[in-house]
Amino acid sequence: MSKSHFPNIFLDQNKDPIWMIDLDYRLIYANQRYLDIVRNITGKEQQLNETAFIEDFDENYTIKWRQYYRRALHGEAFEIEEHYSLPDTNEIYYGQISFEPLLGDDDKLFAIACQSRDISKIVKHKSEVNQLIDASLDVFCTVNEQGRFVYISGAALDIWGNTPEELLGKPYKDLIMPEDLLETKQKLIYIQEGQTVTAFKNRYIKRNGDIAYNLWSVKWDPASRLFYSTARDGKEIMEQEEKVQQSEQRFKALVQEGSDLIAILDVHGNYKYASPTNSSIVGISQEEFLSKNIIDLIHPDDKEKILTCLKKIKVENKLVLDTFRIQNHKKEWRWIETVFTNMLDNPAVEGIVANSRDITEEKILIELNQQTSQLGKIGSWEVGFLNDEIYWSEEVHKLHETDPENFTPSVSKAIDFYRQDFKVFVETTIQKCIETGEPFDFEAVILTTTKKELWVRVIGAAEFVDEKCKRIYGSTQNINDKKEAEIRLNSLADNLPGVVFQYLIFPDGSDNFKYINKGSQEVWGFPAEDLIKNSRLIWDGIIAGGEIKKVRKSLALSIKSKSKWTTRFKYIMPNGEVRIHLCNGTPIFLTDGTILFNAVILDVTQETKDEKLLELVTKIARIGSWELDLVNQTGDNMYWSPMLFEILEIEDNYNPTLTGGIEFHIGESRERIKKAIEHLVEDGIEFDEEILLRTAKGHKRWARAIGKCDRVHNKRTRIYGSYQDITERKKSELENKFKANLLSTIGQAAVATNIEGEVTYWNRAAETIYGWKMEEVLGKNIMELTIPDTNAEQATVVMEMLKKGQNWSGEFVVQRKDGSSFPALITNSPTYDENNKLSGMIGISSDITQKVRYEKLLEKHTQELERSNLALKKIAWTQSHVVRAPIARILAVINLLEEQPESFDEISFWLKQLKISTHEMDAIVKKIITETYSLDQE
């Protein structure tokens, strides 16, 4: 036989099934044992190069084996256990199947080789062992080096609450309680290192949340690299140990580490035992105590008391001692409170147990509390309902002015002390506390025995037993001084022109008002009680004003910097009115993280308007301000307002100084301002000067310079003032002065008034004509000065014309200062300001008394002349006919003579006739003269 046949013979005669699968799950090789088993199970022959999955098996079988093959085809070598029933014997076949990937010459996987080894005998033996192990009440388990369970017996379900299948492969640390994990790991390290660890304990958390108490016995096998372990239920043992441990700890805490002083004395008072706390209080070691008698440490005044107690305790079980003093190593006397217990018959003690407590600090606090109660005027009280007892401390009696020896307090008597307007409230409050247990804290007024009114604060609480009020107790404090001060402060706050309030910001971000005065109604538009209930009302008004971010930012900055809170903001009143509020407050940081703001808010709406108006006026009036600090700076640097920069026409980067500022003054103005500032700094003499400046651009400007100063302890600390550009006013003044001089030189009265008729100008001629001096008339009404009552109505008409912008001129009867009247010729005209707005009127008047007199005389002469003319006319008319006759005759005679009469006699005759006519005519003329003369006489 050839050696090449050996592998085939070995494979075919091998009792273990061997087969091979290609990449497409086809059976490409199977030994005889494999084929026989398949035939025995299925009754069919398995063919090569066909699917490796057996058709007669169910779908789950195919899925499971496909997963096995896929793992191997991915290059994984592994083993599984499988079992199936043999049809001919009905025995269970247990096989350990290995899967091995096969690589070709190109190192690529081309198939997998599978081999199933019969482990039925091993499994059967193992099963018997497992049955024996599972019958044990203890858990047997194996844990690998990685801390995972490899094997777990059935007892795991009872002890740990999990089946073995649930725990296999899981880390043991997943079950262990966190506080036991570190110690458990350390124990396993010790065991793995070969140290002897007989047993240890830990606790597992069951699936239902219960605790499993484990007592472990563990052995490490270096060959298999496994921990072989046994866990016993140690609940009872561990709980018992824990109780013992707790008892020991309790004893240690009470006796050795407690605050109480535990000692054991013999019947003579000698120390047999002293707890460590005795050493800490007294300052001697426990060994030193054993050599001392308790009397050695006692205050001389208390020794007799202790000796008496030592005698009594011999026959009594327990004895409470009055407080006494012992001396420590610092020679200080400590107050001690002690209970003696007779345990002489107890074989474990055989002595008197002294349980003591150092009450020195308590005694000091009690004394301090008494002093504090007296200082704070606080007294305590108690009402017991089980034995109907009531207690008032000495201070409570003092508050009510009652005698503790003679006055027996009761609830009804206590309520009767309250003023009538508080009685119902107090009675209701106490009754509610008794019925519901609700504590109370109120302020009220009592009437003492001597009828003196007293404000008190009463705090009380109830104690219940079996849902019944056993007692109520508390304190009463005299707060009369505080309350009166509070009332005064509230009254003061309510009369302040603003809102005084306390505002709380809590650690969780919420807020509310603690106190608000009555000013909230006027400033915020809400009563104080509404705002305390709902602070949101104020925030809504600030939000409506549009400056909520500004307010919150200022609050945050105040809190962060722990500085004063100052801000100004718009607030919208409930009626829609816009107000400007100025807030000033101080934050107080309380221990619980709460921030308390004590603050005041003022309504500065009008002031804000005034500031804006002032700013506008400053700009219009061209007024700049300056300031020099004389204390907190070196040199003469000073502050100039922007308007002063503008007046002097200098750049914004100019650094103003006192020396540099003086240089802008020119001529005598420079020396005058120098002296004015020197007097201001040295003597505090303030100044108001009109000076001439030259600006940085060379323009001349007139300015009104004002200087003032601040004084502290008669020392100048600051000088300040203003410069106003009065160039235009100065020009106007010069022009007006010229006009005034011009008016003052004319002989007519020049009078100017404002629109109301009040005199603003009165020249010298007016003083002469009307008799009033200028200083007497300025500001007075012209109607009262110059208009007689008889002409008041006409003067009013003239004034109304002027107010309408009309001119008026004419003669008018006016009066002098002495009341005499005279005629005047007046011309009145309206005057206008720079905006062409009617501002007043001006009148030019002259005394026309002589003119009127002359006019009247002329009128009289004219009338007389007219009368004379009339008489002459009458005479002329009358005599004209008489004169005409002789004239006619004369004319006729003359005519005849011219015609040359023939005889002399005729001539003589006619001459005689001419003479007669001439004499007649002479007589007529004389008569006319006489009549005319008589007219003159008339």
mmCIF file of C-alpha atoms in Angstrom, residues 11 27 47 77 177 249 417 429 440 490 538 562 565 632 635 677 680 725 737 823 839 874 915:
data_model
loop_
_atom_site.group_PDB
_atom_site.id
_atom_site.type_symbol
_atom_site.label_atom_id
_atom_site.label_comp_id
_atom_site.label_asym_id
_atom_site.label_seq_id
_atom_site.Cartn_x
_atom_site.Cartn_y
_atom_site.Cartn_z
ATOM 1 C CA LEU A 11 -10.070 9.982 7.112
ATOM 2 C CA LEU A 27 -20.298 19.664 0.065
ATOM 3 C CA GLN A 47 -24.181 13.668 -2.574
ATOM 4 C CA ALA A 77 -11.779 29.312 13.355
ATOM 5 C CA MET A 177 -22.311 46.806 44.535
ATOM 6 C CA GLN A 249 -19.741 51.962 66.676
ATOM 7 C CA PHE A 417 -54.610 93.571 77.594
ATOM 8 C CA THR A 429 -55.119 84.287 65.383
ATOM 9 C CA PHE A 440 -48.222 83.329 64.151
ATOM 10 C CA ASN A 490 -43.090 105.911 57.288
ATOM 11 C CA ILE A 538 -43.991 98.576 37.352
ATOM 12 C CA LYS A 562 -21.632 96.236 44.713
ATOM 13 C CA TRP A 565 -27.754 101.948 41.729
ATOM 14 C CA ASN A 632 -7.628 117.559 43.951
ATOM 15 C CA GLY A 635 -1.433 122.865 37.906
ATOM 16 C CA ILE A 677 -9.907 135.751 39.838
ATOM 17 C CA LEU A 680 -12.147 135.089 44.111
ATOM 18 C CA ASP A 725 -21.375 135.903 24.496
ATOM 19 C CA LYS A 737 -27.626 154.165 24.094
ATOM 20 C CA PRO A 823 -53.008 169.641 26.865
ATOM 21 C CA SER A 839 -43.614 144.034 21.911
ATOM 22 C CA LYS A 874 -73.567 198.784 9.377
ATOM 23 C CA LYS A 915 -68.459 225.164 0.586
#
